[in-house]
XYZ file of C-alpha atoms in Angstrom:
547
model
C 32.963 -8.288 21.668
C 30.643 -9.070 19.494
C 28.891 -6.364 21.345
C 31.062 -3.493 21.129
C 30.395 -3.536 17.157
C 26.800 -3.376 17.724
C 26.717 -0.223 20.065
C 25.726 2.381 16.587
C 22.717 2.917 14.987
C 24.145 1.949 12.397
C 21.727 0.424 9.040
C 22.621 -3.802 9.552
C 20.848 -6.726 7.712
C 17.838 -7.833 9.947
C 16.364 -6.820 12.618
C 14.115 -6.905 15.493
C 11.138 -9.791 14.830
C 9.209 -9.541 11.558
C 7.113 -12.451 10.121
C 5.422 -12.031 6.152
C 2.655 -14.246 8.136
C 0.417 -17.010 6.194
C -2.268 -18.463 8.605
C -1.991 -22.239 9.624
C -4.789 -23.640 6.720
C -2.359 -21.808 4.616
C 0.331 -23.551 5.610
C -1.367 -26.592 5.868
C -2.479 -26.380 1.904
C 1.032 -25.372 1.358
C 2.302 -28.730 2.462
C -0.454 -31.276 1.280
C -1.037 -29.384 -2.801
C 0.988 -30.666 -5.754
C 4.781 -28.820 -5.241
C 4.145 -27.367 -8.720
C 2.314 -24.691 -7.111
C 5.845 -23.168 -5.604
C 8.440 -22.226 -6.895
C 11.804 -24.307 -5.591
C 13.702 -21.081 -4.305
C 13.824 -17.617 -4.101
C 16.641 -14.589 -4.673
C 17.805 -12.720 -1.336
C 20.478 -10.121 -1.468
C 22.986 -9.085 1.755
C 24.883 -5.979 2.099
C 27.937 -7.594 2.629
C 30.400 -10.029 1.993
C 31.032 -13.184 3.875
C 33.253 -12.926 7.039
C 33.362 -16.520 7.831
C 30.924 -20.165 8.001
C 32.312 -21.021 11.446
C 30.792 -20.454 14.420
C 32.955 -19.303 16.563
C 35.004 -16.848 14.140
C 31.730 -15.048 12.619
C 31.303 -11.547 13.504
C 29.348 -10.210 11.223
C 25.443 -9.757 10.567
C 26.074 -11.331 7.014
C 27.709 -14.881 8.002
C 25.423 -14.901 11.358
C 22.409 -14.841 8.515
C 24.407 -18.232 7.228
C 24.957 -19.976 10.207
C 21.609 -18.996 11.846
C 19.576 -21.231 8.866
C 22.728 -24.196 8.081
C 23.788 -24.580 12.122
C 20.629 -25.672 15.147
C 21.261 -24.846 18.303
C 19.537 -26.580 21.073
C 16.669 -24.540 21.007
C 15.678 -22.303 17.745
C 14.043 -18.872 18.035
C 10.601 -18.678 16.534
C 8.213 -16.665 15.421
C 7.528 -13.589 17.834
C 11.379 -14.656 19.620
C 9.697 -17.083 21.155
C 11.923 -19.913 21.836
C 11.235 -23.818 20.080
C 13.251 -26.814 20.284
C 16.149 -27.655 18.187
C 18.304 -30.386 18.686
C 17.160 -30.679 22.252
C 13.298 -31.718 22.593
C 12.962 -30.403 26.117
C 15.988 -29.710 29.350
C 15.372 -29.495 32.734
C 16.431 -26.955 35.556
C 17.433 -27.779 39.346
C 15.742 -26.035 42.015
C 18.567 -23.822 42.741
C 18.693 -22.578 38.834
C 22.318 -23.840 38.614
C 22.004 -27.028 36.896
C 20.508 -27.138 33.396
C 20.186 -30.546 31.581
C 18.935 -30.907 27.503
C 18.272 -33.781 26.527
C 18.418 -34.045 22.630
C 16.571 -36.093 19.535
C 18.294 -38.815 18.473
C 17.278 -38.140 14.806
C 20.128 -35.460 14.817
C 22.532 -35.325 12.064
C 25.366 -33.446 10.246
C 25.167 -33.126 6.477
C 27.256 -35.443 6.002
C 25.366 -38.177 7.785
C 27.250 -38.242 11.325
C 24.528 -38.516 13.861
C 24.562 -34.668 15.823
C 25.666 -35.789 20.077
C 25.846 -34.111 23.608
C 29.520 -33.976 22.757
C 29.952 -31.868 19.578
C 28.270 -29.518 22.589
C 30.653 -29.788 24.579
C 33.220 -29.888 21.784
C 32.381 -26.675 20.087
C 31.540 -24.833 23.353
C 35.037 -25.475 24.890
C 36.468 -24.680 21.218
C 34.902 -21.679 21.426
C 35.668 -20.218 24.896
C 39.173 -21.653 24.697
C 42.170 -18.896 24.472
C 43.741 -20.271 21.189
C 40.423 -19.670 19.113
C 40.116 -15.955 20.012
C 36.470 -15.662 19.254
C 34.923 -12.818 19.977
C 32.105 -13.801 20.964
C 32.458 -15.519 24.612
C 30.484 -12.862 26.205
C 27.691 -15.236 24.714
C 29.766 -17.901 27.222
C 29.162 -15.626 30.361
C 27.132 -17.390 33.938
C 28.337 -21.354 32.325
C 30.964 -21.796 34.758
C 34.760 -21.373 34.203
C 34.131 -19.880 30.424
C 35.309 -16.628 31.710
C 38.040 -17.249 33.682
C 39.261 -19.780 30.956
C 38.884 -17.031 27.913
C 41.409 -15.044 30.446
C 43.872 -18.105 30.635
C 43.146 -18.152 34.245
C 41.261 -21.613 34.062
C 41.803 -25.322 31.717
C 39.566 -25.655 29.260
C 38.349 -28.820 30.728
C 36.910 -26.808 33.585
C 34.382 -25.806 31.353
C 30.819 -26.524 32.989
C 29.588 -28.805 30.360
C 29.380 -32.576 30.173
C 27.966 -34.877 27.871
C 26.124 -37.533 29.543
C 25.774 -40.263 26.849
C 25.190 -39.368 23.678
C 22.390 -37.725 24.245
C 22.455 -35.512 27.289
C 24.282 -32.619 27.489
C 24.179 -30.550 31.552
C 25.535 -27.181 31.484
C 26.344 -26.048 35.188
C 26.425 -22.659 35.827
C 28.027 -19.895 38.286
C 25.148 -17.619 38.560
C 21.183 -18.051 37.322
C 20.631 -17.456 34.133
C 17.185 -18.170 32.945
C 17.186 -16.501 29.518
C 19.601 -18.963 28.990
C 17.173 -20.499 26.309
C 17.213 -17.855 24.378
C 21.339 -18.097 24.441
C 21.010 -21.555 22.996
C 18.610 -20.243 20.691
C 20.472 -17.123 18.687
C 23.982 -18.910 19.575
C 26.379 -21.358 21.098
C 26.234 -24.177 17.883
C 27.334 -27.819 18.102
C 30.262 -28.532 16.074
C 30.921 -32.328 13.865
C 34.535 -32.194 15.539
C 35.704 -35.099 12.998
C 35.149 -32.395 10.319
C 36.858 -29.451 12.178
C 39.962 -31.337 13.029
C 40.211 -33.000 9.500
C 40.013 -28.653 7.988
C 41.714 -27.174 11.059
C 42.304 -23.302 10.312
C 40.577 -23.695 7.410
C 36.863 -24.355 9.309
C 34.300 -22.749 7.309
C 36.430 -20.767 5.526
C 34.748 -22.168 2.180
C 31.010 -23.975 2.088
C 32.873 -27.250 0.888
C 34.921 -26.544 4.546
C 32.625 -27.352 6.981
C 29.201 -29.238 7.512
C 25.605 -28.170 9.013
C 23.307 -29.824 11.629
C 20.228 -26.559 10.433
C 17.971 -26.534 7.605
C 20.214 -25.581 4.976
C 23.939 -26.269 3.851
C 26.007 -23.730 2.291
C 27.117 -24.371 -1.341
C 28.800 -22.367 -3.375
C 31.167 -19.655 -1.067
C 35.021 -19.633 -2.221
C 35.490 -17.457 0.276
C 35.727 -14.383 -1.466
C 32.870 -14.699 -4.265
C 29.420 -12.524 -3.522
C 27.152 -14.896 -4.447
C 26.271 -18.763 -2.704
C 22.985 -20.591 -1.850
C 22.004 -21.928 1.081
C 20.533 -25.589 0.185
C 17.912 -27.440 1.479
C 19.900 -30.235 3.888
C 18.034 -34.017 3.478
C 19.594 -35.308 7.421
C 18.005 -32.436 8.343
C 15.963 -33.457 10.939
C 12.888 -31.930 11.174
C 13.107 -31.367 6.619
C 9.701 -32.195 6.274
C 9.183 -28.494 7.082
C 11.777 -26.974 5.247
C 9.450 -26.601 1.614
C 12.449 -24.703 0.041
C 14.990 -26.388 -2.350
C 17.779 -23.113 -2.317
C 17.806 -19.761 -1.572
C 19.933 -18.052 -3.850
C 22.051 -15.381 -2.545
C 24.159 -12.166 -3.674
C 25.691 -9.305 -2.092
C 24.263 -6.131 -3.171
C 26.036 -2.916 -1.891
C 23.657 -0.025 -3.864
C 20.471 -0.208 -2.714
C 19.487 1.522 -6.212
C 20.900 -1.793 -7.258
C 19.185 -4.332 -5.947
C 15.839 -2.095 -6.519
C 16.347 -2.612 -9.826
C 17.119 -6.309 -9.834
C 13.713 -6.859 -7.500
C 11.806 -4.966 -10.262
C 13.198 -7.151 -13.222
C 12.923 -10.256 -11.521
C 16.192 -11.250 -10.354
C 15.806 -10.892 -6.578
C 12.521 -11.282 -4.430
C 14.238 -8.448 -1.650
C 15.279 -5.718 -1.628
C 16.294 -2.878 0.627
C 14.932 0.727 0.225
C 16.854 3.220 0.663
C 14.707 6.459 2.719
C 14.298 8.300 -0.673
C 13.028 5.006 -2.011
C 11.080 4.022 0.647
C 9.039 7.730 0.376
C 7.891 6.014 -3.077
C 7.178 3.241 -2.735
C 5.224 3.222 0.978
C 2.393 2.458 -0.407
C 3.348 -0.498 -3.060
C 2.110 -3.554 -3.002
C 5.668 -6.376 -1.554
C 5.972 -2.851 0.556
C 7.414 -4.233 4.441
C 8.416 -2.788 6.931
C 11.650 -4.688 9.403
C 11.464 -3.277 12.836
C 15.005 -4.125 14.266
C 16.655 -5.096 17.804
C 17.439 -1.823 17.853
C 17.344 1.280 20.395
C 19.163 4.746 19.622
C 19.619 7.025 22.123
C 21.111 10.340 24.060
C 24.086 8.936 25.702
C 24.978 11.869 29.251
C 28.749 11.345 30.246
C 27.931 11.717 34.471
C 31.498 11.576 34.691
C 32.925 13.940 32.525
C 30.554 16.221 32.140
C 29.222 16.971 36.282
C 25.982 18.847 34.620
C 23.785 15.976 33.516
C 23.863 14.101 36.910
C 20.522 16.347 36.981
C 17.124 14.806 36.341
C 15.625 17.867 35.504
C 18.708 19.113 32.982
C 17.365 15.543 30.878
C 14.499 15.195 30.979
C 14.221 18.895 29.634
C 16.748 17.513 26.699
C 14.692 14.810 25.987
C 10.674 16.655 25.998
C 12.254 19.235 23.891
C 12.863 16.725 20.956
C 10.051 16.326 18.587
C 10.637 12.460 18.181
C 7.692 12.462 15.009
C 9.560 15.132 13.185
C 12.802 13.974 13.598
C 11.667 10.104 12.282
C 10.295 12.181 9.986
C 13.396 13.771 8.431
C 14.932 10.196 8.495
C 12.744 7.466 7.527
C 9.192 6.960 9.160
C 9.958 3.244 8.602
C 11.964 4.009 12.373
C 9.350 3.614 15.764
C 9.559 6.699 18.038
C 10.744 4.982 21.489
C 9.691 4.598 24.427
C 11.411 2.569 26.561
C 15.177 1.931 26.396
C 14.195 -2.118 25.215
C 13.407 -2.680 21.801
C 10.172 -3.643 19.585
C 11.816 -7.742 19.337
C 12.443 -8.131 23.174
C 10.208 -10.687 24.422
C 9.643 -11.746 28.037
C 7.362 -15.074 28.521
C 6.126 -15.198 25.517
C 5.412 -11.385 25.840
C 6.085 -8.641 24.332
C 8.149 -6.703 26.826
C 8.474 -3.375 25.845
C 4.438 -3.408 25.407
C 4.849 -4.323 28.996
C 6.841 -1.838 29.821
C 5.642 1.155 28.460
C 1.856 0.184 29.760
C 4.286 0.656 33.111
C 5.788 3.560 32.532
C 2.811 5.781 32.190
C 2.969 7.944 35.000
C 6.795 8.458 33.811
C 6.008 8.579 30.102
C 5.678 12.091 29.729
C 9.816 12.410 29.930
C 10.021 10.916 26.281
C 7.141 12.590 24.989
C 7.865 15.989 22.553
C 6.141 18.778 25.327
C 7.506 21.928 24.516
C 6.491 24.188 27.353
C 6.923 21.342 30.267
C 10.490 21.028 28.277
C 10.994 24.746 29.494
C 9.721 24.558 32.742
C 12.498 21.724 33.626
C 14.711 23.978 32.182
C 14.844 26.298 34.271
C 14.662 23.716 37.332
C 17.826 22.635 36.499
C 19.470 25.872 36.222
C 18.394 27.144 39.287
C 19.533 23.819 41.005
C 23.039 23.532 38.975
C 23.357 27.532 39.882
C 24.196 28.435 36.994
C 22.522 30.836 33.617
C 23.651 28.680 30.348
C 24.183 25.344 29.201
C 27.122 24.182 26.461
C 27.699 20.451 25.918
C 29.249 19.464 22.482
C 26.761 16.121 21.035
C 28.951 13.168 18.970
C 27.694 10.744 16.080
C 28.873 9.180 12.905
C 29.809 11.399 10.089
C 27.097 9.693 7.587
C 24.192 11.501 6.200
C 21.648 10.374 8.452
C 23.447 11.285 12.166
C 24.470 14.108 10.046
C 20.772 15.802 9.828
C 19.891 13.980 13.938
C 22.500 16.111 14.935
C 21.457 18.944 13.388
C 17.824 18.578 14.671
C 18.806 18.329 18.105
C 20.837 20.828 17.835
C 18.070 22.834 16.048
C 15.199 21.666 19.115
C 17.452 22.542 21.599
C 18.926 25.541 19.991
C 14.149 27.030 19.337
C 13.700 25.845 22.828
C 16.230 27.373 24.780
C 17.395 30.149 23.218
C 20.692 31.710 24.177
C 20.390 29.583 27.243
C 21.950 27.115 25.697
C 24.912 26.239 23.832
C 25.463 22.978 21.350
C 28.261 21.674 19.312
C 28.438 19.503 17.178
C 31.326 16.739 16.087
C 30.682 14.267 13.562
C 32.963 11.984 13.314
C 33.956 8.531 11.570
C 32.667 5.499 13.669
C 35.437 3.680 14.502
C 36.730 7.286 15.603
C 33.336 8.253 17.798
C 33.477 4.772 19.065
C 36.675 4.827 20.605
C 35.982 8.328 21.894
C 33.360 6.784 23.834
C 35.078 3.992 25.033
C 37.376 6.395 26.523
C 34.611 8.115 27.493
C 35.588 11.294 25.621
C 32.215 12.846 25.157
C 29.848 15.247 26.475
C 26.511 13.118 24.990
C 26.044 10.755 22.007
C 23.928 9.287 19.926
C 24.392 6.163 19.188
C 22.398 3.030 19.440
C 22.651 -0.594 20.618
C 21.756 -4.013 19.241
C 21.798 -6.676 21.694
C 22.304 -10.042 21.144
C 19.043 -11.799 22.572
C 15.929 -10.769 22.523
C 16.109 -10.852 26.058
C 14.653 -7.242 28.003
C 18.184 -8.433 30.615
C 20.087 -7.692 27.731
C 19.894 -4.186 27.085
C 18.874 -3.551 31.557
C 21.653 -5.131 32.060
C 24.278 -2.991 29.825
C 23.040 0.436 32.641
C 24.361 -0.767 35.394
C 27.044 0.015 37.757
C 30.256 -0.326 36.752
C 29.531 -2.119 33.331
C 31.579 -1.594 29.684
C 29.432 -0.544 27.903
C 27.908 2.143 30.937
C 29.703 4.447 28.597
C 28.440 7.906 30.809
C 29.126 5.671 34.438
C 24.787 6.389 35.132
C 24.817 4.712 38.581
C 21.578 3.621 40.569
C 21.077 1.714 43.328
C 17.385 1.440 42.267
C 18.149 0.157 39.489
C 21.317 -1.512 39.834
C 19.310 -4.064 42.340
C 16.392 -4.742 40.270
C 18.794 -6.108 37.682
C 20.354 -7.569 39.333
C 16.858 -9.773 40.949
C 15.719 -9.875 37.758
C 18.568 -13.174 37.810
C 15.785 -15.414 39.336
C 13.776 -18.673 38.153
C 10.312 -17.002 39.595
C 9.001 -15.541 36.386
C 6.695 -13.651 37.991
C 9.228 -11.746 40.651
C 11.023 -11.786 37.100
C 8.963 -9.666 35.350
C 8.776 -7.426 38.324
C 12.513 -6.373 38.473
C 13.301 -5.863 34.850
C 9.503 -3.537 34.483
C 11.109 -1.660 37.461
C 14.706 -1.390 36.272
C 12.821 -0.399 32.249
C 10.549 2.175 34.367
C 13.640 4.189 36.032
C 15.971 4.760 33.793
C 12.625 6.401 31.998
C 11.393 8.602 35.307
C 15.277 9.016 35.271
C 16.548 9.584 31.461
C 19.503 7.781 32.939
C 19.426 7.515 28.903
C 17.179 9.013 26.455
C 15.273 7.328 23.471
C 14.701 8.870 20.681
C 13.761 6.079 18.589
C 13.744 2.093 17.462
C 15.375 1.747 13.926
C 13.717 0.029 11.006
C 14.009 -0.966 7.505
C 11.859 -0.440 4.834
C 12.330 -3.478 2.234
C 10.200 -4.946 -1.302
C 9.206 -8.492 -0.299
C 7.640 -10.419 -3.150
C 4.321 -10.909 -1.813
C 4.572 -14.241 -3.504
C 7.151 -15.418 -0.130
C 5.304 -16.788 3.290
C 5.910 -17.654 6.185
C 9.163 -15.573 6.263
C 10.386 -15.098 10.206
C 12.821 -12.427 10.126
C 13.947 -12.516 13.991
C 16.524 -11.250 15.465
C 19.222 -10.013 13.464
C 18.300 -12.621 10.189
C 15.850 -14.537 8.318
C 15.537 -17.502 8.791
C 13.637 -19.590 5.754
C 13.293 -22.753 7.529
C 9.269 -22.569 7.101
C 9.700 -20.040 3.821
C 7.774 -21.505 0.935
C 7.082 -19.034 -2.592
C 4.029 -19.531 -4.519
C 4.624 -18.907 -8.328
C 1.447 -16.328 -8.301
């Protein structure tokens, strides 16, 4: 499943929201002035090859980046992770929250001129949950009536809770309330032109030419294996007036030193920096830090290692780690974590992580370095556990960054608690680490979570009792109750319950958040209105000046 791939702190292209902003007056001026003042195209990079341009088959960040710019769902994710109208210009929700009706704009078209209709969504969604498609993104449909049952072969595809009421009205029915559904439609659940999909069959999306698009851009020049291609302005896009660029020229660059050299020579307009380059470029014009939608943390195994059921032990471990020093060793473009939810998570248009940090003021001490307090909590834990010494193995991936981190944590805990603690380190290939984590074969693991959707529920839900990705099997009735209660259409109630859940997880140190992952980029200062949301850039309103 898609989320499983994201249970890591490995570097990914793009991330949480970052905007190279321009003022409204600048945007207006860009539209009004002569096009001779602006570049027609920009040169961008990604770090890996594409897998597919079929929304049902793409499961890698590079492909999803292309799909985000070439397909458009009912809504879009705009600046500050806010949902804005896409193919749907408005929606209505029933009083019980179990039926949503979307009204589609009549001027939305595919890149072949076909109209985008409600049936295009019905067709695409049914296709994606169909077991024959074998899509890894079925979990995005969770909550829609019969979606999971269909994917498991227990129900017929036609029973999916979506129907077209004429060409421009889409009705979706749910098994439970999904108050964040607009966000889901902004990230996933794209439509498809059935005529074209059936024409190409299994070849659909395997090349740029084997697909049609309804987003701001179309894909051009990707052959299925090529390392260069283009995003080309879609002349049929309903909001094409807002699209300033004629093309975005892509190339795959796997080596940071190479992409930076291309940036210096003007052959790239953006370059992803490695840790060393980031340090030297930090004060240069064009240096940008993109904070990803990720939280990296220590996960304790409550089932296998009973000592971790003691909250004071977890608090002591957390407070003994100087996160600021940790980040200085792996890159200060990462930011200290004081919440489980990532920094791009938004609730009702407001940054939830910031709200939660304020709400957690009484328990934030557990995610701050305090050696004397750490020793006090460790002493309490030893007494409560009736032991004289704590021993465990810290598991993580085997890349250089993780090796530095596990070494740092091992050293910090030894320095704090001396001979009363013994920490062994086990750095493994990522696939091995993931398989062991899934099997519950670990003591403590250093890893991370990047959620599919920038909504707090999509972080907090992972730590509910019995959830698949709650690998350590932590369980807290008050937490479960709060997360479940957050599935309400009452905005005030929802916020209250989500904040409550976030506070519990920090108070109990169910996991110990360490940092929110970031990336250092050099981005040409002439590029304006560039929005990064989730994991990838959105070029819809981007433009580039010549000077």
